[in-house]
Amino acid sequence: MSVTQIIYSSTPFGYDANLLNGLLADARRCNKRDGITGALVCRRDVYLQFLEGNDGAVRNTLERIARDDRHVEVITRYDAPSDTRLFSDWDMLHDPAHSWAWSEGQVAEGALDQAGADDFHAVFNAIAKRHSGAA
């Protein structure tokens, strides 16, 4: 069974524990309903999210996120089919920001725009390995 995997980045519009908890609760509820799995890495300067599932459901989710006023500058960083899911046990894994490949300074200097799709996928491959079996 082929699934679509999309990774996007966005800039948070405001960032605090309440906003993050609300974002995670919404993502988990909607993803469970839509058969989507994935992971979210976030900190005050950037969100990086991995979504996987049925092509139409994943693209509809990305469109919904792009309209969400908690996200600014939603940019697709990776978009490809896969035969397997990386996060099959997770409606939405929250991985703390310490797992980021790029520091805040590097992000401010444009590191995300210089990175390739494979770089973004590698971040989530590492997260999936670290959390495998931990659902």
PDB file of C-alpha atoms in Angstrom:
ATOM      1  CA  MET A   1       0.000   0.000   0.000  1.00  0.00           C
ATOM      2  CA  SER A   2       1.522   3.292  -1.087  1.00  0.00           C
ATOM      3  CA  VAL A   3       1.185   6.367   1.107  1.00  0.00           C
ATOM      4  CA  THR A   4       2.049   9.988   0.506  1.00  0.00           C
ATOM      5  CA  GLN A   5       4.631  11.544   2.807  1.00  0.00           C
ATOM      6  CA  ILE A   6       4.856  15.315   3.090  1.00  0.00           C
ATOM      7  CA  ILE A   7       7.113  17.402   5.291  1.00  0.00           C
ATOM      8  CA  TYR A   8       6.421  21.092   5.690  1.00  0.00           C
ATOM      9  CA  SER A   9       7.880  23.899   7.722  1.00  0.00           C
ATOM     10  CA  SER A  10       6.087  26.945   9.042  1.00  0.00           C
ATOM     11  CA  THR A  11       6.694  29.827  11.366  1.00  0.00           C
ATOM     12  CA  PRO A  12       4.569  29.803  14.518  1.00  0.00           C
ATOM     13  CA  PHE A  13       2.257  32.775  15.015  1.00  0.00           C
ATOM     14  CA  GLY A  14       2.864  33.112  18.712  1.00  0.00           C
ATOM     15  CA  TYR A  15       4.302  30.214  20.669  1.00  0.00           C
ATOM     16  CA  ASP A  16       3.637  28.985  24.173  1.00  0.00           C
ATOM     17  CA  ALA A  17       2.696  25.753  25.928  1.00  0.00           C
ATOM     18  CA  ASN A  18      -1.055  26.333  25.522  1.00  0.00           C
ATOM     19  CA  LEU A  19      -0.748  26.962  21.790  1.00  0.00           C
ATOM     20  CA  LEU A  20       1.437  23.870  21.362  1.00  0.00           C
ATOM     21  CA  ASN A  21      -0.940  21.679  23.386  1.00  0.00           C
ATOM     22  CA  GLY A  22      -3.900  22.912  21.336  1.00  0.00           C
ATOM     23  CA  LEU A  23      -2.044  22.318  18.088  1.00  0.00           C
ATOM     24  CA  LEU A  24      -1.120  18.762  19.119  1.00  0.00           C
ATOM     25  CA  ALA A  25      -4.655  17.968  20.307  1.00  0.00           C
ATOM     26  CA  ASP A  26      -6.139  19.235  17.022  1.00  0.00           C
ATOM     27  CA  ALA A  27      -3.574  17.332  14.947  1.00  0.00           C
ATOM     28  CA  ARG A  28      -4.126  14.075  16.807  1.00  0.00           C
ATOM     29  CA  ARG A  29      -7.915  14.322  16.581  1.00  0.00           C
ATOM     30  CA  CYS A  30      -7.975  15.194  12.883  1.00  0.00           C
ATOM     31  CA  ASN A  31      -5.231  12.734  11.939  1.00  0.00           C
ATOM     32  CA  LYS A  32      -6.950   9.855  13.713  1.00  0.00           C
ATOM     33  CA  ARG A  33     -10.166  10.711  11.882  1.00  0.00           C
ATOM     34  CA  ASP A  34      -8.385  10.955   8.509  1.00  0.00           C
ATOM     35  CA  GLY A  35      -6.019   7.966   8.818  1.00  0.00           C
ATOM     36  CA  ILE A  36      -2.914  10.153   8.902  1.00  0.00           C
ATOM     37  CA  THR A  37       0.168   9.474  10.990  1.00  0.00           C
ATOM     38  CA  GLY A  38       3.196  11.653  11.557  1.00  0.00           C
ATOM     39  CA  ALA A  39       5.409  13.689  13.799  1.00  0.00           C
ATOM     40  CA  LEU A  40       5.801  17.319  14.831  1.00  0.00           C
ATOM     41  CA  VAL A  41       9.020  18.962  15.921  1.00  0.00           C
ATOM     42  CA  CYS A  42       8.588  22.502  17.106  1.00  0.00           C
ATOM     43  CA  ARG A  43      10.125  25.395  18.876  1.00  0.00           C
ATOM     44  CA  ARG A  44       9.371  29.089  19.073  1.00  0.00           C
ATOM     45  CA  ASP A  45      10.943  29.940  15.697  1.00  0.00           C
ATOM     46  CA  VAL A  46       9.743  27.085  13.497  1.00  0.00           C
ATOM     47  CA  TYR A  47       7.499  24.045  13.125  1.00  0.00           C
ATOM     48  CA  LEU A  48       8.589  21.046  11.086  1.00  0.00           C
ATOM     49  CA  GLN A  49       5.893  18.437  10.549  1.00  0.00           C
ATOM     50  CA  PHE A  50       5.822  15.052   8.829  1.00  0.00           C
ATOM     51  CA  LEU A  51       2.452  13.816   7.519  1.00  0.00           C
ATOM     52  CA  GLU A  52       1.757  10.455   5.900  1.00  0.00           C
ATOM     53  CA  GLY A  53      -1.324   8.659   4.660  1.00  0.00           C
ATOM     54  CA  ASN A  54      -3.774   8.559   1.780  1.00  0.00           C
ATOM     55  CA  ASP A  55      -2.712  11.143  -0.814  1.00  0.00           C
ATOM     56  CA  GLY A  56      -5.981  13.082  -0.758  1.00  0.00           C
ATOM     57  CA  ALA A  57      -6.175  13.126   3.047  1.00  0.00           C
ATOM     58  CA  VAL A  58      -2.572  14.315   3.419  1.00  0.00           C
ATOM     59  CA  ARG A  59      -3.005  17.086   0.830  1.00  0.00           C
ATOM     60  CA  ASN A  60      -6.301  18.200   2.417  1.00  0.00           C
ATOM     61  CA  THR A  61      -4.566  18.309   5.802  1.00  0.00           C
ATOM     62  CA  LEU A  62      -1.746  20.427   4.409  1.00  0.00           C
ATOM     63  CA  GLU A  63      -4.294  22.819   2.886  1.00  0.00           C
ATOM     64  CA  ARG A  64      -6.097  23.068   6.247  1.00  0.00           C
ATOM     65  CA  ILE A  65      -2.791  23.792   8.014  1.00  0.00           C
ATOM     66  CA  ALA A  66      -1.935  26.495   5.479  1.00  0.00           C
ATOM     67  CA  ARG A  67      -5.242  28.239   6.352  1.00  0.00           C
ATOM     68  CA  ASP A  68      -4.644  27.889  10.130  1.00  0.00           C
ATOM     69  CA  ASP A  69      -3.660  31.243  11.648  1.00  0.00           C
ATOM     70  CA  ARG A  70      -1.243  29.494  14.042  1.00  0.00           C
ATOM     71  CA  HIS A  71       1.057  28.906  11.026  1.00  0.00           C
ATOM     72  CA  VAL A  72       2.789  31.504   8.875  1.00  0.00           C
ATOM     73  CA  GLU A  73       4.738  30.748   5.696  1.00  0.00           C
ATOM     74  CA  VAL A  74       3.838  27.076   5.232  1.00  0.00           C
ATOM     75  CA  ILE A  75       6.444  25.625   2.850  1.00  0.00           C
ATOM     76  CA  THR A  76       6.445  22.049   1.554  1.00  0.00           C
ATOM     77  CA  ARG A  77       9.938  20.614   2.015  1.00  0.00           C
ATOM     78  CA  TYR A  78       9.393  16.981   0.995  1.00  0.00           C
ATOM     79  CA  ASP A  79       6.623  15.311  -1.015  1.00  0.00           C
ATOM     80  CA  ALA A  80       6.953  11.691  -2.120  1.00  0.00           C
ATOM     81  CA  PRO A  81       5.193   8.330  -2.139  1.00  0.00           C
ATOM     82  CA  SER A  82       6.355   5.529   0.133  1.00  0.00           C
ATOM     83  CA  ASP A  83       5.570   1.851   0.515  1.00  0.00           C
ATOM     84  CA  THR A  84       5.782   2.097   4.316  1.00  0.00           C
ATOM     85  CA  ARG A  85       4.887   4.546   7.042  1.00  0.00           C
ATOM     86  CA  LEU A  86       7.580   5.929   9.332  1.00  0.00           C
ATOM     87  CA  PHE A  87       5.136   6.727  12.154  1.00  0.00           C
ATOM     88  CA  SER A  88       2.484   4.025  11.809  1.00  0.00           C
ATOM     89  CA  ASP A  89       1.817   3.967  15.580  1.00  0.00           C
ATOM     90  CA  TRP A  90       1.472   7.729  16.003  1.00  0.00           C
ATOM     91  CA  ASP A  91      -1.493   9.970  15.162  1.00  0.00           C
ATOM     92  CA  MET A  92       0.999  12.777  15.835  1.00  0.00           C
ATOM     93  CA  LEU A  93       4.256  12.187  17.668  1.00  0.00           C
ATOM     94  CA  HIS A  94       5.573  15.251  19.429  1.00  0.00           C
ATOM     95  CA  ASP A  95       9.344  15.192  19.405  1.00  0.00           C
ATOM     96  CA  PRO A  96      10.958  17.941  21.495  1.00  0.00           C
ATOM     97  CA  ALA A  97      13.017  20.542  19.700  1.00  0.00           C
ATOM     98  CA  HIS A  98      16.322  19.102  20.932  1.00  0.00           C
ATOM     99  CA  SER A  99      16.181  16.704  17.980  1.00  0.00           C
ATOM    100  CA  TRP A 100      16.480  19.509  15.448  1.00  0.00           C
ATOM    101  CA  ALA A 101      19.264  19.362  12.945  1.00  0.00           C
ATOM    102  CA  TRP A 102      19.434  23.160  12.736  1.00  0.00           C
ATOM    103  CA  SER A 103      19.949  25.712  15.503  1.00  0.00           C
ATOM    104  CA  GLU A 104      17.810  28.838  15.794  1.00  0.00           C
ATOM    105  CA  GLY A 105      20.713  30.843  14.406  1.00  0.00           C
ATOM    106  CA  GLN A 106      21.050  28.544  11.418  1.00  0.00           C
ATOM    107  CA  VAL A 107      17.313  28.746  10.739  1.00  0.00           C
ATOM    108  CA  ALA A 108      17.462  32.547  10.950  1.00  0.00           C
ATOM    109  CA  GLU A 109      20.317  32.483   8.413  1.00  0.00           C
ATOM    110  CA  GLY A 110      18.248  30.414   5.951  1.00  0.00           C
ATOM    111  CA  ALA A 111      19.381  26.831   6.644  1.00  0.00           C
ATOM    112  CA  LEU A 112      15.922  25.425   5.879  1.00  0.00           C
ATOM    113  CA  ASP A 113      15.927  27.047   2.459  1.00  0.00           C
ATOM    114  CA  GLN A 114      19.388  25.630   1.745  1.00  0.00           C
ATOM    115  CA  ALA A 115      18.495  22.086   2.849  1.00  0.00           C
ATOM    116  CA  GLY A 116      17.246  19.529   0.357  1.00  0.00           C
ATOM    117  CA  ALA A 117      14.259  17.218   0.589  1.00  0.00           C
ATOM    118  CA  ASP A 118      16.526  14.329   1.637  1.00  0.00           C
ATOM    119  CA  ASP A 119      17.874  16.403   4.548  1.00  0.00           C
ATOM    120  CA  PHE A 120      14.350  16.906   5.886  1.00  0.00           C
ATOM    121  CA  HIS A 121      13.481  13.242   5.409  1.00  0.00           C
ATOM    122  CA  ALA A 122      16.681  12.251   7.263  1.00  0.00           C
ATOM    123  CA  VAL A 123      15.569  14.284  10.302  1.00  0.00           C
ATOM    124  CA  PHE A 124      12.346  12.297  10.517  1.00  0.00           C
ATOM    125  CA  ASN A 125      14.034   8.973   9.792  1.00  0.00           C
ATOM    126  CA  ALA A 126      16.221   9.596  12.848  1.00  0.00           C
ATOM    127  CA  ILE A 127      13.186  10.529  14.958  1.00  0.00           C
ATOM    128  CA  ALA A 128      11.317   7.406  13.829  1.00  0.00           C
ATOM    129  CA  LYS A 129      14.263   5.202  14.772  1.00  0.00           C
ATOM    130  CA  ARG A 130      14.540   6.842  18.177  1.00  0.00           C
ATOM    131  CA  HIS A 131      10.835   6.350  18.897  1.00  0.00           C
ATOM    132  CA  SER A 132      10.163   2.978  17.248  1.00  0.00           C
ATOM    133  CA  GLY A 133       8.053   0.814  19.518  1.00  0.00           C
ATOM    134  CA  ALA A 134       7.505   3.695  21.970  1.00  0.00           C
ATOM    135  CA  ALA A 135       3.866   4.444  21.058  1.00  0.00           C
TER     136      ALA A 135
END
